[in-house]
Amino acid sequence: MGRLKITDLYNRDVARRNIFTRPPEPPEEFLMADPADSVYIGPTSIFHVPFSWTFARLTNPHIAVVGITGSGKSYFVKTFLTRASLVWNTNAIIIDWAGEYKDWVKQTGGKVVQLGKGSYINLLDTAGMHPIDRTKQIIRTLEILTDLGQYPEQRRLTEQAIEQSYLGAGFRLSERVQKDALGNPLRPPTLRDVLRILQDKLDAGAYEFPAELENAIYRIKNFTREGEDFFAEQSTLDLEEFTRSGLVDIDLSGLPDEVFRSLAGLSILQFIKEKMRAEGWSPRQGLKLFVVLDEAWKIAKDDNSDAVTIVREGRKYQFGLIVASQNPTDVSEAIFSNVGTTFIFRIKFERYLDYLQSSLNFSNYLREEIAKFGVGQAAVNMAFQTASRFSDNFIIEKVEGEEPLMEYFLDVEDVLSEEQRRDVDVAKTYSFEKNELKRRLRVFGLDDTHVEEITSLFDKKNRHIDVVSFTILLERYGLARSNITAFLKDIGIDDPTIISVFSRADFKKLGMEDKDITDVVLSE
């Protein structure tokens, strides 16, 4: 008969044994790093090892962050940038699609620049590039954002007009340094010069395909109309200065639509890449700059985007790109396949989990855990420089930030069917981050007074409110059902449950007997 022998083992030895039903964690020497050369994230979920991120062992310093609204994604980005600044004196530029970060940047003493509200970027600025190379970048950008790529002749006409505008301004197409006879820097042309060249060609009447020329003119004119000429004036922003200005938020929410915001984002990214490329690698510790792209789906999704190019080219520019999105399918698979680190916060939709699992090749166990994450929990995928015998996927118990992570809860059990209530796999409560709720309510148009009343109600109710009372309250404050639906879907509530919520809300409003609502609704 066998004998049971008890012995002491180190965690690293236990982790190497294939006895766990969950994915093992990397050894602690791959999770812990010198505090003077790493960013602390939080403890791991299995062995509670304090995980500190450093790019020294990774293929590159670029990061992808995904997670539904309120899962802690923005909280993580803010914490990460704050600590990177303290550890490496790293600068940061946030290309801010919805103005989400501007209040935080102001509070931390950073700089906020608002495009569309008096600030301009000249699309034809060369940023130290050869004009001929900048021309190719502009054409590639227009192909990503418009239908230019479908019309070869219009593409040729536009490219030719851009080159002629540089020549007309005294530039030499194949030279980087451009100065006049007195040694002063040349003033770059603008899109208005490009439009004038195309218009002159049409007016001359000698071109045999006037329809092609007219369409090329129309496309450029979309960016030069008064009030929408954000990229057709001389630049008022010094992007080179921003790369060494600490924390900078470039707020794009004042631009009219996704195309304009994407044009700004791509241009900024191209200028920064060229500056980093010109400076090259230096022996200084850490990283010079982090650039954040949050919800920039047009930039992050297209395989021809500079975001994908930067990630594929790896670490040689000495700056890190952070691509964040609540919808993983809005991020190119080429980014997930090439970034050094991916942080996955809570994801509810099966098609998003399918996409992530096929891109990152993690286990079914990890997939199930991701769908159940609370606020601040995250799965991490790391691409190490050398082959490893251990899993490169693991779970962070909770991101430990610079301030406590406040979690609010919506209870949905009352709107579920009896069968759903008995099903242990059906969520009865949905959680989200307090600051994310406040941000979304402001985006939807609520003033600060109403926002504070709503958050105060959560605090009074031990951070739990039933979803029907919450919905009625938002409607009383003037929020459209489309906005309420968007928020509920973003935190993971499915369509049938949302329909039940509104049905119950309609019934309840007939009597308005709910005390949660009368606690905070002001008399009309």
Short mmCIF file of C-alpha atoms in Angstrom, two decimals:
data_model
loop_
_atom_site.label_atom_id
_atom_site.label_comp_id
_atom_site.label_asym_id
_atom_site.label_seq_id
_atom_site.Cartn_x
_atom_site.Cartn_y
_atom_site.Cartn_z
CA MET A 1 0.00 0.00 0.00
CA GLY A 2 1.37 3.42 -0.91
CA ARG A 3 2.48 5.97 1.68
CA LEU A 4 1.52 9.66 1.63
CA LYS A 5 4.50 11.97 1.98
CA ILE A 6 4.13 15.69 2.71
CA THR A 7 6.80 18.00 1.34
CA ASP A 8 7.38 21.72 0.86
CA LEU A 9 7.32 23.12 -2.67
CA TYR A 10 7.88 26.56 -4.12
CA ASN A 11 5.05 28.12 -6.13
CA ARG A 12 7.22 28.08 -9.23
CA ASP A 13 7.65 24.30 -8.95
CA VAL A 14 3.94 23.73 -8.42
CA ALA A 15 3.11 25.98 -11.38
CA ARG A 16 5.20 23.80 -13.70
CA ARG A 17 3.10 20.74 -12.91
CA ASN A 18 0.13 20.19 -15.19
CA ILE A 19 -2.38 19.61 -12.38
CA PHE A 20 -4.58 22.70 -12.62
CA THR A 21 -7.94 23.00 -14.34
CA ARG A 22 -7.27 26.71 -14.90
CA PRO A 23 -4.43 28.27 -16.89
CA PRO A 24 -1.26 28.54 -14.79
CA GLU A 25 0.43 31.89 -14.33
CA PRO A 26 3.90 32.78 -15.54
CA PRO A 27 6.62 32.37 -12.90
CA GLU A 28 7.02 35.28 -10.51
CA GLU A 29 10.29 36.35 -12.13
CA PHE A 30 8.27 37.16 -15.26
CA LEU A 31 5.53 38.92 -13.30
CA MET A 32 7.59 40.96 -10.87
CA ALA A 33 10.10 43.57 -11.96
CA ASP A 34 12.32 46.30 -10.60
CA PRO A 35 9.93 48.98 -9.20
CA ALA A 36 12.25 51.64 -10.63
CA ASP A 37 11.80 50.23 -14.13
CA SER A 38 8.22 48.96 -14.27
CA VAL A 39 4.57 49.95 -13.82
CA TYR A 40 2.65 48.15 -11.08
CA ILE A 41 -0.77 46.85 -12.23
CA GLY A 42 -2.19 44.60 -9.50
CA PRO A 43 -2.06 41.08 -7.98
CA THR A 44 -2.65 37.96 -10.02
CA SER A 45 -5.73 35.89 -9.26
CA ILE A 46 -4.16 32.49 -8.53
CA PHE A 47 -1.01 33.11 -6.50
CA HIS A 48 -1.58 36.83 -5.80
CA VAL A 49 1.79 37.75 -7.23
CA PRO A 50 2.18 41.55 -7.60
CA PHE A 51 2.33 42.03 -11.38
CA SER A 52 4.44 44.92 -12.70
CA TRP A 53 4.50 45.68 -16.42
CA THR A 54 7.80 46.32 -18.16
CA PHE A 55 8.58 46.20 -21.86
CA ALA A 56 12.10 44.82 -21.28
CA ARG A 57 11.02 41.18 -21.79
CA LEU A 58 8.34 41.83 -24.40
CA THR A 59 8.43 41.94 -28.18
CA ASN A 60 7.35 45.62 -28.09
CA PRO A 61 5.90 48.24 -25.71
CA HIS A 62 2.54 48.53 -27.51
CA ILE A 63 -0.67 47.69 -25.64
CA ALA A 64 -4.26 46.80 -26.59
CA VAL A 65 -7.03 47.32 -24.00
CA VAL A 66 -10.58 46.03 -24.51
CA GLY A 67 -13.64 45.87 -22.28
CA ILE A 68 -17.27 46.92 -22.09
CA THR A 69 -18.38 50.28 -20.73
CA GLY A 70 -17.72 50.60 -17.02
CA SER A 71 -15.42 47.57 -16.79
CA GLY A 72 -12.41 49.64 -15.67
CA LYS A 73 -10.73 50.16 -19.05
CA SER A 74 -10.35 53.95 -18.82
CA TYR A 75 -9.41 53.68 -15.15
CA PHE A 76 -6.57 51.35 -16.13
CA VAL A 77 -5.31 53.71 -18.87
CA LYS A 78 -5.26 56.67 -16.47
CA THR A 79 -3.45 54.67 -13.80
CA PHE A 80 -0.94 53.31 -16.29
CA LEU A 81 -0.08 56.75 -17.72
CA THR A 82 0.27 58.25 -14.24
CA ARG A 83 2.70 55.56 -13.10
CA ALA A 84 4.67 55.54 -16.37
CA SER A 85 5.22 59.27 -15.88
CA LEU A 86 6.49 58.71 -12.34
CA VAL A 87 8.74 55.76 -13.23
CA TRP A 88 10.19 56.77 -16.59
CA ASN A 89 9.22 60.44 -16.87
CA THR A 90 7.23 59.32 -19.91
CA ASN A 91 5.19 61.90 -21.81
CA ALA A 92 1.71 60.99 -23.00
CA ILE A 93 -0.56 62.19 -25.79
CA ILE A 94 -4.20 61.08 -25.66
CA ILE A 95 -6.01 61.25 -28.99
CA ASP A 96 -9.38 61.66 -27.32
CA TRP A 97 -12.35 60.84 -29.59
CA ALA A 98 -15.17 61.73 -27.19
CA GLY A 99 -13.48 64.17 -24.80
CA GLU A 100 -13.51 61.43 -22.17
CA TYR A 101 -10.12 62.23 -20.67
CA LYS A 102 -10.06 66.03 -20.74
CA ASP A 103 -11.43 66.59 -17.21
CA TRP A 104 -8.92 64.14 -15.77
CA VAL A 105 -6.04 65.70 -17.70
CA LYS A 106 -7.00 69.16 -16.40
CA GLN A 107 -7.17 67.84 -12.85
CA THR A 108 -3.68 66.35 -13.13
CA GLY A 109 -2.21 69.60 -14.42
CA GLY A 110 -1.89 68.44 -18.04
CA LYS A 111 -2.68 70.33 -21.22
CA VAL A 112 -5.97 70.05 -23.15
CA VAL A 113 -6.20 71.07 -26.82
CA GLN A 114 -9.60 71.12 -28.54
CA LEU A 115 -9.63 70.61 -32.29
CA GLY A 116 -12.71 72.06 -33.93
CA LYS A 117 -12.80 74.88 -31.39
CA GLY A 118 -10.15 77.27 -32.67
CA SER A 119 -7.22 74.88 -33.14
CA TYR A 120 -6.02 73.65 -36.56
CA ILE A 121 -3.71 71.05 -38.08
CA ASN A 122 -2.42 71.69 -41.59
CA LEU A 123 -2.73 68.35 -43.34
CA LEU A 124 0.22 69.27 -45.57
CA ASP A 125 2.70 69.91 -42.74
CA THR A 126 5.72 67.73 -43.49
CA ALA A 127 6.92 67.20 -39.88
CA GLY A 128 10.46 66.78 -41.19
CA MET A 129 9.49 64.33 -43.93
CA HIS A 130 10.26 64.53 -47.62
CA PRO A 131 7.22 66.21 -49.24
CA ILE A 132 6.93 63.27 -51.61
CA ASP A 133 6.64 60.89 -48.63
CA ARG A 134 4.11 63.13 -46.90
CA THR A 135 2.08 63.18 -50.11
CA LYS A 136 1.91 59.39 -50.07
CA GLN A 137 0.81 59.45 -46.43
CA ILE A 138 -1.99 61.91 -47.21
CA ILE A 139 -3.21 59.80 -50.12
CA ARG A 140 -3.16 56.65 -47.98
CA THR A 141 -5.13 58.47 -45.29
CA LEU A 142 -7.77 59.62 -47.78
CA GLU A 143 -8.04 56.05 -49.08
CA ILE A 144 -8.74 54.82 -45.55
CA LEU A 145 -11.33 57.50 -44.77
CA THR A 146 -13.00 58.06 -48.17
CA ASP A 147 -13.69 56.12 -51.38
CA LEU A 148 -10.62 57.59 -53.14
CA GLY A 149 -8.99 54.17 -53.56
CA GLN A 150 -11.85 53.02 -55.76
CA TYR A 151 -11.10 55.67 -58.39
CA PRO A 152 -7.51 55.41 -59.69
CA GLU A 153 -7.75 58.50 -61.92
CA GLN A 154 -9.09 60.69 -59.10
CA ARG A 155 -6.34 59.33 -56.89
CA ARG A 156 -3.72 60.27 -59.48
CA LEU A 157 -5.16 63.76 -59.92
CA THR A 158 -5.23 64.37 -56.16
CA GLU A 159 -1.68 63.12 -55.62
CA GLN A 160 -0.42 65.21 -58.52
CA ALA A 161 -2.15 68.34 -57.16
CA ILE A 162 -0.61 67.86 -53.69
CA GLU A 163 2.88 67.54 -55.19
CA GLN A 164 2.30 70.66 -57.31
CA SER A 165 1.18 72.59 -54.23
CA TYR A 166 4.50 71.77 -52.53
CA LEU A 167 6.44 72.83 -55.60
CA GLY A 168 4.43 76.05 -55.82
CA ALA A 169 5.39 76.85 -52.21
CA GLY A 170 9.09 76.48 -53.05
CA PHE A 171 9.53 72.95 -51.61
CA ARG A 172 11.77 70.34 -53.18
CA LEU A 173 9.98 67.00 -53.13
CA SER A 174 12.96 64.83 -52.14
CA GLU A 175 14.49 66.99 -49.38
CA ARG A 176 13.71 67.04 -45.67
CA VAL A 177 15.05 70.49 -44.71
CA GLN A 178 13.15 73.19 -46.56
CA LYS A 179 14.35 76.82 -46.27
CA ASP A 180 14.09 79.94 -48.39
CA ALA A 181 16.99 82.02 -49.75
CA LEU A 182 17.34 83.79 -46.37
CA GLY A 183 17.52 80.53 -44.45
CA ASN A 184 14.02 80.76 -43.00
CA PRO A 185 11.75 77.67 -42.90
CA LEU A 186 9.34 77.52 -45.81
CA ARG A 187 5.63 77.89 -45.14
CA PRO A 188 3.85 74.69 -46.25
CA PRO A 189 0.90 74.81 -48.65
CA THR A 190 -2.61 73.88 -47.50
CA LEU A 191 -5.55 71.91 -48.86
CA ARG A 192 -6.89 75.18 -50.28
CA ASP A 193 -3.84 75.31 -52.56
CA VAL A 194 -4.55 71.74 -53.65
CA LEU A 195 -8.18 72.66 -54.34
CA ARG A 196 -7.12 75.72 -56.37
CA ILE A 197 -4.77 73.63 -58.53
CA LEU A 198 -7.55 71.13 -59.28
CA GLN A 199 -10.06 73.92 -59.97
CA ASP A 200 -7.65 75.70 -62.33
CA LYS A 201 -7.19 72.46 -64.23
CA LEU A 202 -10.96 72.09 -64.60
CA ASP A 203 -11.43 75.72 -65.63
CA ALA A 204 -8.76 75.37 -68.32
CA GLY A 205 -11.09 72.91 -70.09
CA ALA A 206 -8.27 70.80 -71.54
CA TYR A 207 -8.70 67.70 -69.35
CA GLU A 208 -10.50 64.90 -71.18
CA PHE A 209 -12.31 63.42 -68.14
CA PRO A 210 -13.96 66.42 -66.42
CA ALA A 211 -16.26 64.22 -64.29
CA GLU A 212 -13.23 62.60 -62.63
CA LEU A 213 -11.76 66.01 -61.96
CA GLU A 214 -15.04 67.35 -60.55
CA ASN A 215 -15.30 64.42 -58.13
CA ALA A 216 -11.69 64.90 -56.99
CA ILE A 217 -12.48 68.59 -56.36
CA TYR A 218 -15.63 67.75 -54.43
CA ARG A 219 -13.76 65.33 -52.16
CA ILE A 220 -11.13 67.93 -51.21
CA LYS A 221 -13.75 70.67 -50.89
CA ASN A 222 -15.37 68.66 -48.07
CA PHE A 223 -12.34 69.55 -45.93
CA THR A 224 -12.02 73.20 -46.95
CA ARG A 225 -15.53 74.60 -46.45
CA GLU A 226 -15.81 77.48 -44.01
CA GLY A 227 -16.48 76.09 -40.56
CA GLU A 228 -15.10 72.68 -41.55
CA ASP A 229 -11.60 73.78 -42.60
CA PHE A 230 -9.88 72.28 -39.56
CA PHE A 231 -7.14 70.79 -41.80
CA ALA A 232 -6.98 73.53 -44.45
CA GLU A 233 -5.40 76.28 -42.34
CA GLN A 234 -1.84 76.70 -41.14
CA SER A 235 -1.27 74.66 -37.99
CA THR A 236 -1.87 76.26 -34.63
CA LEU A 237 -0.66 73.12 -32.79
CA ASP A 238 3.00 72.31 -32.25
CA LEU A 239 2.89 68.51 -32.19
CA GLU A 240 6.64 68.32 -31.69
CA GLU A 241 6.26 70.34 -28.48
CA PHE A 242 3.47 68.04 -27.28
CA THR A 243 5.76 65.00 -27.40
CA ARG A 244 7.74 66.48 -24.51
CA SER A 245 4.98 68.34 -22.63
CA GLY A 246 4.02 65.77 -20.02
CA LEU A 247 0.36 64.79 -20.30
CA VAL A 248 -1.55 66.20 -23.30
CA ASP A 249 -5.17 65.52 -24.25
CA ILE A 250 -6.10 66.31 -27.86
CA ASP A 251 -9.88 66.51 -27.65
CA LEU A 252 -11.52 65.64 -30.99
CA SER A 253 -15.12 65.74 -29.77
CA GLY A 254 -15.61 69.20 -31.32
CA LEU A 255 -15.05 67.86 -34.84
CA PRO A 256 -18.25 67.21 -36.81
CA ASP A 257 -18.03 63.47 -37.52
CA GLU A 258 -15.97 60.27 -37.49
CA VAL A 259 -14.16 61.09 -40.74
CA PHE A 260 -12.83 64.40 -39.40
CA ARG A 261 -11.83 62.81 -36.09
CA SER A 262 -10.07 59.97 -37.89
CA LEU A 263 -8.27 62.40 -40.19
CA ALA A 264 -6.99 64.24 -37.12
CA GLY A 265 -6.00 61.01 -35.36
CA LEU A 266 -4.12 59.59 -38.34
CA SER A 267 -2.31 62.87 -38.99
CA ILE A 268 -1.21 63.20 -35.37
CA LEU A 269 -0.06 59.59 -35.33
CA GLN A 270 1.91 60.06 -38.55
CA PHE A 271 3.65 63.20 -37.27
CA ILE A 272 4.58 61.52 -33.98
CA LYS A 273 5.88 58.43 -35.75
CA GLU A 274 8.11 60.50 -38.01
CA LYS A 275 9.47 62.47 -35.07
CA MET A 276 10.27 59.29 -33.14
CA ARG A 277 11.82 57.76 -36.25
CA ALA A 278 14.02 60.85 -36.79
CA GLU A 279 15.19 60.86 -33.16
CA GLY A 280 15.89 57.14 -33.15
CA TRP A 281 16.65 55.02 -30.11
CA SER A 282 18.45 56.61 -27.19
CA PRO A 283 20.09 54.89 -24.23
CA ARG A 284 17.88 56.68 -21.71
CA GLN A 285 15.78 54.52 -19.39
CA GLY A 286 12.20 53.65 -20.24
CA LEU A 287 9.98 55.09 -22.94
CA LYS A 288 9.83 58.65 -24.24
CA LEU A 289 6.15 58.71 -25.06
CA PHE A 290 2.85 56.85 -24.87
CA VAL A 291 0.13 57.64 -27.41
CA VAL A 292 -3.44 56.60 -26.53
CA LEU A 293 -6.04 55.82 -29.21
CA ASP A 294 -9.39 55.27 -27.47
CA GLU A 295 -12.41 54.14 -29.52
CA ALA A 296 -10.60 55.17 -32.71
CA TRP A 297 -12.20 52.42 -34.75
CA LYS A 298 -11.50 53.83 -38.21
CA ILE A 299 -7.80 54.07 -37.36
CA ALA A 300 -7.51 50.84 -35.38
CA LYS A 301 -9.50 48.62 -37.76
CA ASP A 302 -7.89 49.29 -41.14
CA ASP A 303 -4.84 47.12 -41.84
CA ASN A 304 -3.27 49.98 -43.82
CA SER A 305 -3.45 52.37 -40.86
CA ASP A 306 -0.32 53.78 -39.27
CA ALA A 307 -1.49 52.26 -35.98
CA VAL A 308 -0.99 48.80 -37.49
CA THR A 309 2.32 49.85 -39.09
CA ILE A 310 3.68 51.10 -35.76
CA VAL A 311 2.67 47.93 -33.93
CA ARG A 312 4.22 45.71 -36.61
CA GLU A 313 7.48 47.64 -36.65
CA GLY A 314 7.93 46.90 -32.97
CA ARG A 315 9.97 48.73 -30.41
CA LYS A 316 12.46 50.72 -32.46
CA TYR A 317 10.68 54.09 -32.13
CA GLN A 318 10.92 54.11 -28.30
CA PHE A 319 7.30 55.06 -27.82
CA GLY A 320 4.33 52.95 -26.91
CA LEU A 321 0.93 52.92 -28.59
CA ILE A 322 -2.11 52.12 -26.42
CA VAL A 323 -5.17 51.13 -28.47
CA ALA A 324 -8.37 50.91 -26.39
CA SER A 325 -11.89 49.92 -27.43
CA GLN A 326 -15.08 48.51 -25.95
CA ASN A 327 -15.65 46.59 -29.21
CA PRO A 328 -12.72 44.24 -29.98
CA THR A 329 -13.88 43.78 -33.58
CA ASP A 330 -13.15 47.47 -34.11
CA VAL A 331 -9.46 46.69 -33.61
CA SER A 332 -7.52 45.03 -36.42
CA GLU A 333 -6.53 41.44 -35.76
CA ALA A 334 -3.04 42.51 -36.88
CA ILE A 335 -2.85 44.71 -33.76
CA PHE A 336 -3.86 41.89 -31.39
CA SER A 337 -1.39 39.58 -33.12
CA ASN A 338 1.53 41.98 -32.78
CA VAL A 339 1.14 44.09 -29.63
CA GLY A 340 3.40 43.14 -26.73
CA THR A 341 0.52 43.14 -24.21
CA THR A 342 -3.26 42.83 -24.33
CA PHE A 343 -5.46 43.65 -21.32
CA ILE A 344 -8.97 42.17 -21.59
CA PHE A 345 -11.55 43.53 -19.17
CA ARG A 346 -15.12 42.22 -19.04
CA ILE A 347 -16.52 41.16 -22.43
CA LYS A 348 -20.10 39.89 -22.62
CA PHE A 349 -20.94 39.33 -26.27
CA GLU A 350 -20.12 35.94 -27.73
CA ARG A 351 -19.00 37.30 -31.10
CA TYR A 352 -16.47 39.56 -29.35
CA LEU A 353 -15.16 36.64 -27.32
CA ASP A 354 -14.93 34.54 -30.51
CA TYR A 355 -12.85 37.27 -32.15
CA LEU A 356 -10.51 37.66 -29.17
CA GLN A 357 -10.08 33.93 -28.66
CA SER A 358 -9.22 33.34 -32.33
CA SER A 359 -6.79 36.30 -32.30
CA LEU A 360 -5.02 35.51 -29.02
CA ASN A 361 -5.57 31.75 -28.78
CA PHE A 362 -6.51 31.56 -25.10
CA SER A 363 -8.31 28.72 -23.32
CA ASN A 364 -12.04 28.16 -22.88
CA TYR A 365 -11.54 28.57 -19.14
CA LEU A 366 -10.15 32.06 -19.66
CA ARG A 367 -13.03 32.86 -22.02
CA GLU A 368 -15.58 31.90 -19.37
CA GLU A 369 -13.80 33.96 -16.72
CA ILE A 370 -13.66 37.07 -18.94
CA ALA A 371 -17.45 37.00 -19.34
CA LYS A 372 -17.83 36.96 -15.52
CA PHE A 373 -15.26 39.62 -14.61
CA GLY A 374 -16.14 42.33 -12.13
CA VAL A 375 -14.99 45.92 -12.50
CA GLY A 376 -11.20 46.16 -12.60
CA GLN A 377 -10.56 42.47 -13.26
CA ALA A 378 -8.62 41.72 -16.43
CA ALA A 379 -7.02 38.92 -18.38
CA VAL A 380 -3.52 39.64 -19.65
CA ASN A 381 -1.83 38.26 -22.75
CA MET A 382 1.91 38.93 -23.05
CA ALA A 383 4.20 38.30 -26.02
CA PHE A 384 7.61 37.52 -24.55
CA GLN A 385 10.78 37.95 -26.60
CA THR A 386 11.90 34.38 -25.95
CA ALA A 387 9.96 31.13 -26.15
CA SER A 388 8.47 30.10 -22.81
CA ARG A 389 7.30 26.83 -21.27
CA PHE A 390 4.50 28.51 -19.36
CA SER A 391 1.23 30.21 -20.23
CA ASP A 392 1.45 33.78 -21.47
CA ASN A 393 -2.18 34.37 -20.40
CA PHE A 394 -3.18 35.08 -16.81
CA ILE A 395 -5.74 37.00 -14.74
CA ILE A 396 -5.33 40.15 -12.69
CA GLU A 397 -7.48 40.02 -9.57
CA LYS A 398 -8.10 43.77 -9.77
CA VAL A 399 -6.23 46.75 -11.15
CA GLU A 400 -4.95 48.70 -8.17
CA GLY A 401 -5.10 52.32 -9.24
CA GLU A 402 -4.11 55.68 -7.88
CA GLU A 403 -7.53 56.10 -6.26
CA PRO A 404 -10.14 53.55 -5.10
CA LEU A 405 -12.12 51.98 -7.93
CA MET A 406 -15.78 52.65 -7.10
CA GLU A 407 -18.18 50.05 -8.47
CA TYR A 408 -21.95 50.55 -8.95
CA PHE A 409 -24.53 47.81 -9.54
CA LEU A 410 -27.81 47.53 -11.43
CA ASP A 411 -30.06 44.71 -10.19
CA VAL A 412 -32.10 43.06 -12.95
CA GLU A 413 -33.56 40.04 -11.14
CA ASP A 414 -37.05 41.57 -10.91
CA VAL A 415 -37.38 41.76 -14.71
CA LEU A 416 -36.23 38.17 -15.33
CA SER A 417 -38.56 35.25 -15.91
CA GLU A 418 -38.88 32.56 -13.25
CA GLU A 419 -36.77 30.25 -15.40
CA GLN A 420 -34.04 32.87 -15.76
CA ARG A 421 -34.01 33.49 -12.01
CA ARG A 422 -33.40 29.81 -11.36
CA ASP A 423 -30.61 29.63 -13.93
CA VAL A 424 -27.32 30.19 -12.07
CA ASP A 425 -25.61 31.21 -15.33
CA VAL A 426 -27.93 34.18 -15.90
CA ALA A 427 -26.57 37.42 -14.43
CA LYS A 428 -28.82 39.00 -11.81
CA THR A 429 -26.62 42.08 -11.33
CA TYR A 430 -24.49 44.17 -13.71
CA SER A 431 -21.64 46.33 -12.46
CA PHE A 432 -19.83 49.34 -13.88
CA GLU A 433 -17.39 52.02 -12.80
CA LYS A 434 -18.75 55.14 -11.09
CA ASN A 435 -16.66 57.58 -13.14
CA GLU A 436 -17.70 55.87 -16.36
CA LEU A 437 -21.37 56.33 -15.41
CA LYS A 438 -20.78 60.03 -14.74
CA ARG A 439 -18.98 60.46 -18.05
CA ARG A 440 -21.71 58.74 -20.04
CA LEU A 441 -24.47 60.76 -18.37
CA ARG A 442 -22.66 63.99 -19.26
CA VAL A 443 -22.23 62.81 -22.85
CA PHE A 444 -25.98 62.14 -22.97
CA GLY A 445 -26.60 65.76 -21.94
CA LEU A 446 -27.32 65.66 -18.20
CA ASP A 447 -26.00 68.58 -16.18
CA ASP A 448 -23.67 68.14 -13.20
CA THR A 449 -26.50 68.58 -10.68
CA HIS A 450 -28.48 65.64 -12.04
CA VAL A 451 -25.35 63.52 -12.43
CA GLU A 452 -24.45 64.07 -8.78
CA GLU A 453 -28.02 63.28 -7.69
CA ILE A 454 -27.89 59.94 -9.51
CA THR A 455 -24.51 58.96 -8.06
CA SER A 456 -25.64 60.08 -4.59
CA LEU A 457 -28.64 57.78 -4.89
CA PHE A 458 -26.35 54.84 -5.69
CA ASP A 459 -24.22 55.70 -2.65
CA LYS A 460 -27.29 55.89 -0.38
CA LYS A 461 -28.54 52.53 -1.64
CA ASN A 462 -25.26 50.76 -0.88
CA ARG A 463 -24.29 51.18 -4.56
CA HIS A 464 -27.22 49.00 -5.77
CA ILE A 465 -30.31 50.24 -7.66
CA ASP A 466 -32.85 48.12 -9.48
CA VAL A 467 -32.70 48.64 -13.24
CA VAL A 468 -36.35 49.70 -13.62
CA SER A 469 -36.04 52.54 -11.07
CA PHE A 470 -32.78 53.60 -12.71
CA THR A 471 -34.45 53.73 -16.13
CA ILE A 472 -37.44 55.74 -14.89
CA LEU A 473 -35.11 58.20 -13.18
CA LEU A 474 -33.09 58.78 -16.36
CA GLU A 475 -36.28 59.31 -18.36
CA ARG A 476 -37.52 61.84 -15.80
CA TYR A 477 -34.27 63.75 -16.33
CA GLY A 478 -34.91 63.85 -20.09
CA LEU A 479 -32.74 61.03 -21.42
CA ALA A 480 -34.00 59.38 -24.60
CA ARG A 481 -34.64 55.66 -24.55
CA SER A 482 -32.07 55.23 -27.31
CA ASN A 483 -29.37 56.57 -24.96
CA ILE A 484 -30.58 54.46 -22.05
CA THR A 485 -30.61 51.40 -24.32
CA ALA A 486 -27.06 52.12 -25.48
CA PHE A 487 -25.81 52.31 -21.90
CA LEU A 488 -27.60 49.13 -20.79
CA LYS A 489 -26.28 47.22 -23.80
CA ASP A 490 -22.76 48.52 -23.24
CA ILE A 491 -22.65 47.13 -19.70
CA GLY A 492 -23.76 43.73 -21.04
CA ILE A 493 -27.55 43.57 -20.66
CA ASP A 494 -29.13 41.71 -23.58
CA ASP A 495 -31.98 42.94 -25.79
CA PRO A 496 -34.81 40.78 -24.35
CA THR A 497 -33.97 41.96 -20.83
CA ILE A 498 -33.89 45.60 -21.97
CA ILE A 499 -37.33 45.18 -23.55
CA SER A 500 -38.61 43.81 -20.23
CA VAL A 501 -37.04 46.76 -18.40
CA PHE A 502 -38.90 49.32 -20.51
CA SER A 503 -42.17 47.37 -20.24
CA ARG A 504 -41.88 47.30 -16.46
CA ALA A 505 -40.89 50.98 -16.42
CA ASP A 506 -43.99 51.93 -18.43
CA PHE A 507 -46.19 49.99 -16.03
CA LYS A 508 -44.53 51.43 -12.95
CA LYS A 509 -44.72 55.04 -14.16
CA LEU A 510 -48.51 54.86 -14.14
CA GLY A 511 -48.43 55.01 -10.36
CA MET A 512 -44.92 56.41 -9.82
CA GLU A 513 -44.92 54.67 -6.44
CA ASP A 514 -41.22 53.82 -6.43
CA LYS A 515 -39.47 55.42 -3.46
CA ASP A 516 -36.02 55.28 -5.10
CA ILE A 517 -37.22 57.76 -7.68
CA THR A 518 -39.07 60.16 -5.41
CA ASP A 519 -35.95 60.35 -3.22
CA VAL A 520 -34.14 62.49 -5.77
CA VAL A 521 -36.58 63.82 -8.37
CA LEU A 522 -37.07 67.53 -7.82
CA SER A 523 -40.60 68.92 -7.79
CA GLU A 524 -41.61 70.28 -11.18
#
